[in-house]
Short mmCIF file of C-alpha atoms and ligand atoms in Angstrom, two decimals:
data_model
loop_
_atom_site.label_atom_id
_atom_site.label_comp_id
_atom_site.label_asym_id
_atom_site.label_seq_id
_atom_site.Cartn_x
_atom_site.Cartn_y
_atom_site.Cartn_z
CA MET A 1 105.05 5.87 -24.85
CA GLY A 2 106.96 2.80 -23.51
CA LEU A 3 109.06 0.35 -25.20
CA THR A 4 107.63 -1.07 -28.36
CA PHE A 5 109.50 -3.17 -30.69
CA VAL A 6 109.52 -6.49 -32.88
CA HIS A 7 112.73 -8.35 -32.48
CA ASP A 8 112.79 -11.22 -35.01
CA ALA A 9 115.59 -13.34 -33.47
CA LEU A 10 117.32 -16.03 -35.60
CA PRO A 11 118.27 -19.43 -34.80
CA GLY A 12 121.70 -20.83 -34.98
CA ARG A 13 124.55 -22.53 -32.97
CA VAL A 14 127.84 -20.84 -32.41
CA ARG A 15 131.04 -22.58 -31.14
CA PHE A 16 133.59 -19.89 -30.28
CA GLY A 17 137.07 -20.06 -29.08
CA GLU A 18 140.82 -21.06 -29.65
CA GLY A 19 140.89 -24.53 -30.92
CA ALA A 20 137.07 -24.71 -31.60
CA VAL A 21 137.66 -25.80 -35.03
CA THR A 22 139.00 -29.14 -33.60
CA HIS A 23 135.36 -30.06 -33.07
CA VAL A 24 134.22 -29.69 -36.55
CA ALA A 25 133.50 -33.32 -37.12
CA GLU A 26 131.46 -33.39 -34.28
CA GLU A 27 129.42 -30.46 -35.36
CA VAL A 28 128.81 -32.09 -38.74
CA ASP A 29 127.56 -35.26 -36.91
CA ARG A 30 125.31 -33.28 -34.71
CA LEU A 31 123.39 -32.09 -38.07
CA GLY A 32 123.27 -35.82 -39.17
CA GLY A 33 125.82 -35.20 -41.88
CA SER A 34 127.71 -37.85 -43.53
CA ARG A 35 128.58 -36.44 -46.73
CA ALA A 36 130.17 -32.99 -46.42
CA LEU A 37 131.11 -30.79 -49.46
CA LEU A 38 134.00 -28.36 -48.49
CA ILE A 39 133.56 -24.96 -50.02
CA GLY A 40 136.71 -22.68 -49.85
CA ARG A 41 139.44 -21.08 -51.89
CA ARG A 42 142.65 -23.04 -52.66
CA GLY A 43 144.83 -19.97 -52.27
CA SER A 44 145.40 -18.27 -48.82
CA THR A 45 142.95 -20.49 -46.97
CA ALA A 46 143.94 -23.68 -48.65
CA GLU A 47 145.98 -24.90 -45.64
CA VAL A 48 143.21 -24.46 -43.17
CA THR A 49 140.47 -25.78 -45.47
CA ALA A 50 142.60 -28.91 -46.06
CA THR A 51 143.14 -29.53 -42.45
CA ILE A 52 139.47 -29.32 -41.74
CA GLY A 53 138.88 -31.67 -44.51
CA ASP A 54 141.15 -33.92 -42.98
CA ARG A 55 139.51 -33.71 -39.58
CA LEU A 56 136.25 -34.73 -41.33
CA GLY A 57 137.77 -38.09 -42.42
CA GLY A 58 135.26 -40.21 -44.55
CA ARG A 59 132.75 -37.62 -44.15
CA CYS A 60 134.26 -35.39 -46.73
CA VAL A 61 133.20 -36.12 -50.19
CA GLY A 62 134.45 -33.23 -52.16
CA TRP A 63 136.01 -29.74 -52.35
CA PHE A 64 134.42 -26.99 -54.39
CA ASP A 65 137.19 -24.22 -54.69
CA ASP A 66 135.84 -22.06 -57.38
CA VAL A 67 135.12 -19.10 -54.91
CA ALA A 68 135.16 -15.49 -56.01
CA VAL A 69 134.05 -12.20 -54.44
CA HIS A 70 130.35 -11.22 -54.99
CA VAL A 71 129.53 -14.92 -55.93
CA PRO A 72 129.25 -14.68 -59.79
CA GLY A 73 126.15 -16.50 -60.98
CA GLU A 74 128.09 -19.15 -63.07
CA LEU A 75 130.07 -20.08 -60.11
CA ALA A 76 127.07 -20.41 -57.93
CA ALA A 77 125.61 -22.67 -60.40
CA SER A 78 128.59 -24.81 -60.71
CA ALA A 79 128.75 -24.96 -56.89
CA VAL A 80 125.09 -26.27 -56.83
CA ALA A 81 125.84 -28.83 -59.75
CA THR A 82 128.99 -30.05 -57.66
CA ALA A 83 126.91 -30.59 -54.51
CA ARG A 84 124.27 -32.54 -56.47
CA GLU A 85 127.02 -34.45 -58.10
CA VAL A 86 128.51 -35.61 -54.70
CA ASP A 87 125.17 -35.83 -53.08
CA ALA A 88 126.28 -33.55 -50.41
CA ASP A 89 123.98 -33.73 -47.09
CA VAL A 90 126.01 -30.81 -45.40
CA LEU A 91 127.97 -27.95 -46.77
CA LEU A 92 131.16 -27.01 -44.83
CA CYS A 93 132.39 -23.45 -45.89
CA VAL A 94 135.72 -22.13 -44.73
CA GLY A 95 136.87 -18.54 -45.56
CA GLY A 96 135.54 -15.16 -45.88
CA GLY A 97 132.19 -13.95 -47.07
CA SER A 98 132.89 -15.16 -50.58
CA ALA A 99 133.20 -18.84 -49.48
CA ILE A 100 130.14 -18.45 -47.20
CA GLY A 101 128.22 -16.65 -49.91
CA THR A 102 128.90 -19.52 -52.30
CA ALA A 103 127.70 -22.15 -49.64
CA LYS A 104 124.57 -20.06 -49.27
CA MET A 105 123.58 -20.18 -53.03
CA VAL A 106 123.83 -23.89 -52.78
CA ALA A 107 121.58 -23.89 -49.58
CA ARG A 108 119.12 -21.67 -51.31
CA GLU A 109 118.74 -24.02 -54.22
CA LEU A 110 118.94 -27.35 -52.47
CA GLY A 111 118.20 -26.62 -48.74
CA THR A 112 121.51 -28.28 -47.63
CA PRO A 113 122.34 -27.28 -44.11
CA ILE A 114 125.58 -25.18 -43.63
CA VAL A 115 128.41 -25.39 -41.12
CA ALA A 116 130.40 -22.10 -41.55
CA VAL A 117 134.13 -21.68 -40.47
CA PRO A 118 134.55 -17.80 -40.88
CA THR A 119 138.30 -16.85 -41.31
CA THR A 120 137.56 -13.09 -41.89
CA TYR A 121 135.33 -10.40 -40.20
CA ALA A 122 132.68 -10.20 -42.91
CA GLY A 123 129.96 -11.59 -40.72
CA SER A 124 127.91 -13.24 -43.52
CA GLU A 125 127.80 -16.40 -41.38
CA MET A 126 125.23 -14.81 -39.04
CA THR A 127 122.83 -13.70 -41.67
CA PRO A 128 120.01 -15.24 -43.79
CA ILE A 129 121.13 -12.89 -46.55
CA TRP A 130 122.42 -14.28 -49.85
CA GLY A 131 123.93 -12.32 -52.85
CA THR A 132 125.04 -13.24 -56.28
CA THR A 133 126.35 -11.02 -59.19
CA SER A 134 125.69 -11.18 -62.94
CA ASP A 135 125.70 -8.57 -65.69
CA ARG A 136 127.20 -5.87 -63.27
CA ARG A 137 124.42 -6.15 -60.93
CA LYS A 138 124.34 -7.66 -57.44
CA ARG A 139 121.22 -9.29 -56.39
CA THR A 140 120.43 -10.18 -52.86
CA GLY A 141 117.62 -11.50 -50.67
CA ARG A 142 116.73 -13.13 -47.54
CA ASP A 143 115.89 -16.78 -47.06
CA PRO A 144 115.97 -18.79 -43.77
CA ARG A 145 117.59 -21.84 -45.58
CA VAL A 146 120.83 -20.05 -46.15
CA LEU A 147 121.39 -19.07 -42.68
CA PRO A 148 124.30 -21.39 -41.41
CA ARG A 149 123.01 -23.96 -38.79
CA THR A 150 126.32 -24.01 -37.05
CA VAL A 151 129.15 -21.47 -37.00
CA ILE A 152 132.50 -22.20 -35.51
CA TYR A 153 134.59 -19.19 -34.80
CA ASP A 154 138.20 -20.02 -34.16
CA PRO A 155 140.53 -16.86 -33.61
CA GLU A 156 143.58 -19.10 -34.45
CA LEU A 157 142.41 -19.34 -38.11
CA THR A 158 142.64 -15.72 -38.51
CA ILE A 159 146.21 -15.47 -37.66
CA GLY A 160 147.10 -15.68 -41.44
CA LEU A 161 144.98 -12.67 -42.10
CA PRO A 162 147.31 -10.02 -43.34
CA PRO A 163 146.61 -6.24 -42.24
CA GLN A 164 145.73 -5.16 -45.66
CA VAL A 165 142.82 -7.74 -45.51
CA GLY A 166 142.09 -7.87 -41.81
CA GLY A 167 141.79 -3.97 -41.57
CA PRO A 168 139.21 -3.50 -44.15
CA SER A 169 137.38 -6.67 -43.13
CA GLY A 170 137.08 -5.23 -39.50
CA MET A 171 135.85 -2.04 -40.77
CA ASN A 172 133.31 -4.10 -42.95
CA ALA A 173 132.06 -5.61 -39.55
CA LEU A 174 132.12 -1.90 -37.96
CA ALA A 175 129.67 -0.95 -40.82
CA HIS A 176 127.32 -3.72 -39.87
CA ALA A 177 127.31 -2.76 -36.33
CA ILE A 178 126.94 1.21 -36.99
CA GLU A 179 124.29 0.67 -39.52
CA ALA A 180 122.30 -1.63 -37.22
CA LEU A 181 121.89 1.29 -34.77
CA TYR A 182 119.79 3.13 -37.36
CA ALA A 183 118.55 0.56 -39.89
CA PRO A 184 114.77 0.13 -40.22
CA GLY A 185 114.67 -3.31 -38.08
CA THR A 186 116.74 -1.95 -35.20
CA THR A 187 115.52 -2.89 -31.84
CA PRO A 188 116.80 -2.36 -28.27
CA VAL A 189 118.39 -5.81 -28.37
CA VAL A 190 120.16 -5.01 -31.49
CA GLN A 191 121.43 -1.90 -30.21
CA VAL A 192 123.00 -3.76 -27.32
CA LEU A 193 124.60 -6.17 -29.71
CA ALA A 194 125.87 -3.53 -31.86
CA ARG A 195 127.24 -1.38 -29.12
CA GLU A 196 129.31 -4.42 -27.77
CA ALA A 197 130.51 -5.21 -31.20
CA ILE A 198 131.75 -1.68 -31.69
CA VAL A 199 133.65 -1.87 -28.57
CA ALA A 200 135.11 -5.08 -29.49
CA LEU A 201 136.01 -3.91 -33.06
CA ALA A 202 137.49 -0.55 -32.04
CA THR A 203 139.65 -2.17 -29.24
CA GLY A 204 140.70 -5.34 -31.25
CA LEU A 205 141.29 -4.08 -34.82
CA PRO A 206 144.05 -1.64 -34.26
CA ARG A 207 145.94 -4.31 -32.16
CA VAL A 208 145.39 -7.09 -34.83
CA VAL A 209 146.71 -4.87 -37.58
CA THR A 210 149.88 -3.96 -35.41
CA ASP A 211 150.62 -7.34 -34.24
CA GLY A 212 148.84 -10.12 -36.31
CA ARG A 213 149.99 -12.81 -33.81
CA ASP A 214 148.18 -11.17 -30.81
CA LEU A 215 145.51 -13.99 -30.44
CA GLU A 216 143.81 -12.22 -27.81
CA ALA A 217 143.04 -9.15 -30.05
CA ARG A 218 142.13 -11.74 -32.92
CA GLY A 219 139.68 -13.16 -30.60
CA THR A 220 138.14 -9.86 -29.47
CA THR A 221 137.93 -8.73 -33.14
CA LEU A 222 136.38 -11.85 -34.16
CA TYR A 223 133.75 -11.65 -31.32
CA GLY A 224 132.89 -8.18 -32.54
CA ALA A 225 132.57 -9.39 -36.02
CA PHE A 226 130.13 -12.25 -34.83
CA LEU A 227 128.06 -9.77 -32.80
CA ALA A 228 127.94 -7.20 -35.72
CA GLY A 229 126.83 -9.84 -38.20
CA GLY A 230 124.09 -10.76 -35.74
CA ALA A 231 122.83 -7.15 -35.33
CA LEU A 232 122.79 -6.54 -39.13
CA ALA A 233 120.96 -9.95 -39.60
CA VAL A 234 117.89 -8.49 -37.48
CA ALA A 235 118.16 -4.71 -38.15
CA GLY A 236 118.62 -5.02 -41.90
CA THR A 237 120.61 -2.44 -43.64
CA SER A 238 120.10 1.28 -44.69
CA ILE A 239 122.13 3.75 -46.85
CA HIS A 240 125.54 2.63 -46.33
CA HIS A 241 124.95 -0.76 -47.53
CA ALA A 242 122.82 0.39 -50.28
CA ILE A 243 125.57 2.56 -51.76
CA ALA A 244 128.17 -0.37 -51.21
CA HIS A 245 125.77 -2.76 -52.96
CA VAL A 246 125.29 -0.41 -56.12
CA LEU A 247 129.04 0.34 -56.48
CA GLY A 248 130.36 -3.26 -55.75
CA GLY A 249 128.09 -4.82 -58.42
CA ALA A 250 128.65 -2.08 -61.02
CA PHE A 251 132.38 -1.76 -60.70
CA ASN A 252 133.31 -5.21 -59.17
CA LEU A 253 135.28 -3.60 -56.24
CA PRO A 254 136.70 -5.54 -53.37
CA HIS A 255 134.00 -5.77 -50.77
CA ALA A 256 135.71 -5.02 -47.48
CA PRO A 257 137.93 -2.03 -48.64
CA LEU A 258 134.84 -0.60 -50.32
CA HIS A 259 132.83 -0.68 -47.14
CA ALA A 260 135.74 0.73 -45.06
CA MET A 261 136.37 3.66 -47.37
CA LEU A 262 132.68 4.53 -47.73
CA LEU A 263 131.71 4.21 -44.08
CA PRO A 264 132.97 7.60 -42.72
CA HIS A 265 131.22 9.45 -45.70
CA THR A 266 127.87 7.45 -45.39
CA VAL A 267 127.75 7.94 -41.77
CA ALA A 268 128.48 11.67 -42.19
CA PHE A 269 125.54 11.73 -44.59
CA ALA A 270 123.18 9.97 -42.21
CA ALA A 271 124.23 11.61 -38.98
CA PRO A 272 122.07 14.70 -38.91
CA ALA A 273 118.90 12.41 -39.04
CA VAL A 274 120.25 9.70 -36.73
CA SER A 275 122.41 11.62 -34.18
CA GLY A 276 120.60 10.00 -31.20
CA ALA A 277 121.05 6.60 -32.66
CA LEU A 278 124.80 7.14 -33.27
CA ALA A 279 125.36 8.35 -29.67
CA PRO A 280 126.19 4.73 -28.51
CA ALA A 281 128.74 4.32 -31.36
CA ALA A 282 130.42 7.57 -30.18
CA GLU A 283 130.86 6.36 -26.68
CA ALA A 284 131.82 2.87 -27.64
CA MET A 285 134.50 4.34 -29.83
CA GLY A 286 135.62 6.97 -27.37
CA VAL A 287 134.90 9.81 -29.91
CA GLY A 288 133.07 12.87 -30.07
CA ASP A 289 132.13 12.74 -33.55
CA VAL A 290 131.62 9.13 -35.40
CA PRO A 291 132.36 9.94 -38.98
CA SER A 292 135.68 11.82 -38.11
CA GLY A 293 136.24 8.73 -35.50
CA LEU A 294 135.84 6.41 -38.26
CA TYR A 295 138.01 8.30 -40.68
CA ASP A 296 140.79 8.36 -38.02
CA LEU A 297 140.55 4.62 -37.52
CA LEU A 298 140.91 4.21 -41.35
CA THR A 299 143.96 6.29 -41.34
CA ARG A 300 145.33 4.27 -38.30
CA LEU A 301 144.66 0.92 -40.13
CA ASP A 302 146.54 2.43 -43.20
CA ILE A 303 143.39 1.85 -45.50
CA GLY A 304 143.14 4.01 -48.59
CA PRO A 305 143.57 6.77 -49.50
CA GLY A 306 140.17 6.37 -51.44
CA LEU A 307 138.29 4.15 -53.75
CA THR A 308 140.50 5.02 -56.67
CA SER A 309 143.17 3.08 -54.76
CA VAL A 310 141.13 -0.17 -55.33
CA GLY A 311 140.38 0.34 -59.12
CA MET A 312 137.48 2.82 -59.08
CA PRO A 313 137.95 5.04 -62.01
CA ALA A 314 137.45 8.68 -61.01
CA SER A 315 135.72 9.04 -64.46
CA ALA A 316 132.95 6.69 -63.06
CA LEU A 317 131.77 9.38 -60.32
CA ASP A 318 128.87 10.53 -62.40
CA GLU A 319 127.67 7.05 -63.28
CA ALA A 320 127.84 5.92 -59.86
CA VAL A 321 125.99 8.83 -58.42
CA ASP A 322 123.19 8.32 -60.97
CA ALA A 323 123.12 4.82 -60.18
CA VAL A 324 122.66 5.38 -56.40
CA VAL A 325 120.09 8.16 -56.84
CA ALA A 326 118.16 6.02 -59.35
CA ALA A 327 118.06 3.00 -56.80
CA GLN A 328 116.36 5.44 -54.16
CA PRO A 329 117.61 3.29 -51.53
CA ILE A 330 116.14 3.19 -47.80
CA SER A 331 117.96 5.96 -46.03
CA PRO A 332 117.20 8.11 -42.99
CA ARG A 333 117.43 11.35 -45.30
CA PRO A 334 116.21 11.92 -48.60
CA VAL A 335 118.88 10.45 -51.31
CA GLU A 336 119.58 13.78 -53.11
CA HIS A 337 121.89 14.18 -56.03
CA HIS A 338 124.10 16.80 -54.45
CA ALA A 339 124.38 14.58 -51.23
CA VAL A 340 125.43 11.49 -53.01
CA VAL A 341 128.09 13.46 -54.90
CA THR A 342 129.46 14.48 -51.43
CA VAL A 343 129.44 11.09 -50.23
CA LEU A 344 131.06 9.42 -53.25
CA ARG A 345 133.51 12.27 -54.07
CA GLY A 346 134.77 11.81 -50.43
CA ALA A 347 135.07 8.12 -50.62
CA PHE A 348 136.62 8.36 -53.94
CA GLU A 349 139.16 10.72 -53.00
CA GLY A 350 139.80 9.49 -49.42
CA THR A 351 139.16 13.10 -47.81
CA PRO A 352 137.79 13.54 -44.49
CA PRO A 353 134.08 13.41 -44.19
CA ALA A 354 131.96 16.45 -44.61
CA ALA A 355 130.93 18.13 -41.53
P1 LIG B 1 136.66 -12.68 -49.23
O1 LIG B 1 135.77 -13.87 -48.71
O2 LIG B 1 136.81 -12.52 -50.73
O3 LIG B 1 138.10 -12.87 -48.65
C1 LIG B 1 138.84 -11.63 -48.89
C2 LIG B 1 140.49 -12.34 -49.12
O4 LIG B 1 140.88 -12.72 -47.79
C3 LIG B 1 140.50 -13.48 -50.09
O5 LIG B 1 141.63 -13.36 -50.89
C4 LIG B 1 140.61 -14.76 -48.94
O6 LIG B 1 141.20 -15.63 -49.65
C5 LIG B 1 141.54 -13.90 -48.04
N1 LIG B 1 141.35 -14.62 -46.67
C6 LIG B 1 140.20 -15.19 -46.07
N2 LIG B 1 140.51 -15.55 -44.82
C7 LIG B 1 142.00 -15.48 -44.82
C8 LIG B 1 142.85 -15.89 -43.75
N3 LIG B 1 142.51 -16.36 -42.40
N4 LIG B 1 144.27 -15.73 -43.88
C9 LIG B 1 144.55 -15.19 -45.07
N5 LIG B 1 143.70 -14.77 -46.16
C10 LIG B 1 142.36 -14.85 -45.86
O7 LIG B 1 136.01 -11.38 -48.74
P2 LIG B 1 135.13 -11.01 -47.47
O8 LIG B 1 135.33 -9.45 -47.18
O9 LIG B 1 135.44 -11.91 -46.27
O10 LIG B 1 133.66 -11.28 -47.84
C11 LIG B 1 133.07 -10.61 -48.86
C12 LIG B 1 131.99 -11.30 -49.43
O11 LIG B 1 130.95 -11.55 -48.53
C13 LIG B 1 131.09 -10.28 -50.48
O12 LIG B 1 130.74 -11.08 -51.52
C14 LIG B 1 130.06 -9.80 -49.63
O13 LIG B 1 128.91 -9.42 -50.38
C15 LIG B 1 129.73 -10.90 -48.94
N6 LIG B 1 129.13 -10.62 -47.55
C16 LIG B 1 127.90 -10.99 -47.38
C17 LIG B 1 127.10 -10.71 -46.21
C18 LIG B 1 125.85 -11.34 -45.94
O14 LIG B 1 125.23 -11.21 -44.90
N7 LIG B 1 125.24 -12.12 -46.89
C19 LIG B 1 127.85 -10.11 -45.10
C20 LIG B 1 129.08 -9.53 -45.46
C21 LIG B 1 129.72 -9.89 -46.72
#
């Protein structure tokens, strides 16, 4: 049979390049915004966020800074209340997936359009997926209202991203691109995006980690993150994201390192069922075996040596395995107990993926 697919393309305007952020006020005006609420942390991204606030001049009506990873429910509610209080007509989120995720929870409730200025490689800005956590459980869903209307990618804003944050964040983007090759909604168009994303990330990321001031490498990596987010948004997710979702919510683990350390093991699990789909990834990375190539990249980026290094107690292995098996996530292979033990033990201990 010839080609058959359904490709559900998503809208969105992207402004990419060094200095792109200088156009932020113009982009807010384009959406008819006159009362922008800034959403971003005061910590590491405070300076960037403040500068963006200054560029908005009188259009900036407030700054919500209570941003935390996995968007706790009470912080999402507080962000919604702030947006209502200041009568925001546009949300300008600056930072990683946590800041963008917070803005999404406001947009989901109030329908306010988002302008996103990402400073990590998480890729949330390209997706209509929201997520929030309460009672140790992460809930996610799709809603077109949370998809940012405009995304401004400026590689200069990522210069401050230290290797210990940038490396795992880039691996998180790689997880999006690789899983997009075999996720249920994959299409030939997604596969082109994903392949290009993998080339950009595999080329840019090691350079970014070696020399943080290499602006060209920053641009290449950010471009890869953009493509990877777009691929994930259309293809959806599969076993890798499902396991990360369960562990992230239950054990409050840092998002990007969790994805990074799981990836070689989840791909090793999926590989026997999706070897054809993974072939472009092998070619893009210039490796024979994708799980081993990912593990080598982790080592090169000095990530790890395993989930215990980011606070996952080894004693939690059984509980984690049971939670994954009970969830029966979408997967190219049956999610059986012994296979999940292999995946999680490898990720816990940081050992090479099983052949
Ligand atoms: P994050 O937003 O928590 O940022 C990680 C750390 O990097 C923070 O301490 C932050 O202050 C710092 N940081 C960010 N930019 C920086 C910069 N330029 N310089 C220095 N420090 C900087 O983490 P993340 O990994 O970007 O995002 C994780 C969150 O995003 C999770 O909640 C995850 O569920 C969500 N996410 C959602 C989607 C989606 O499609 N909905 C996709 C990916 C991630």
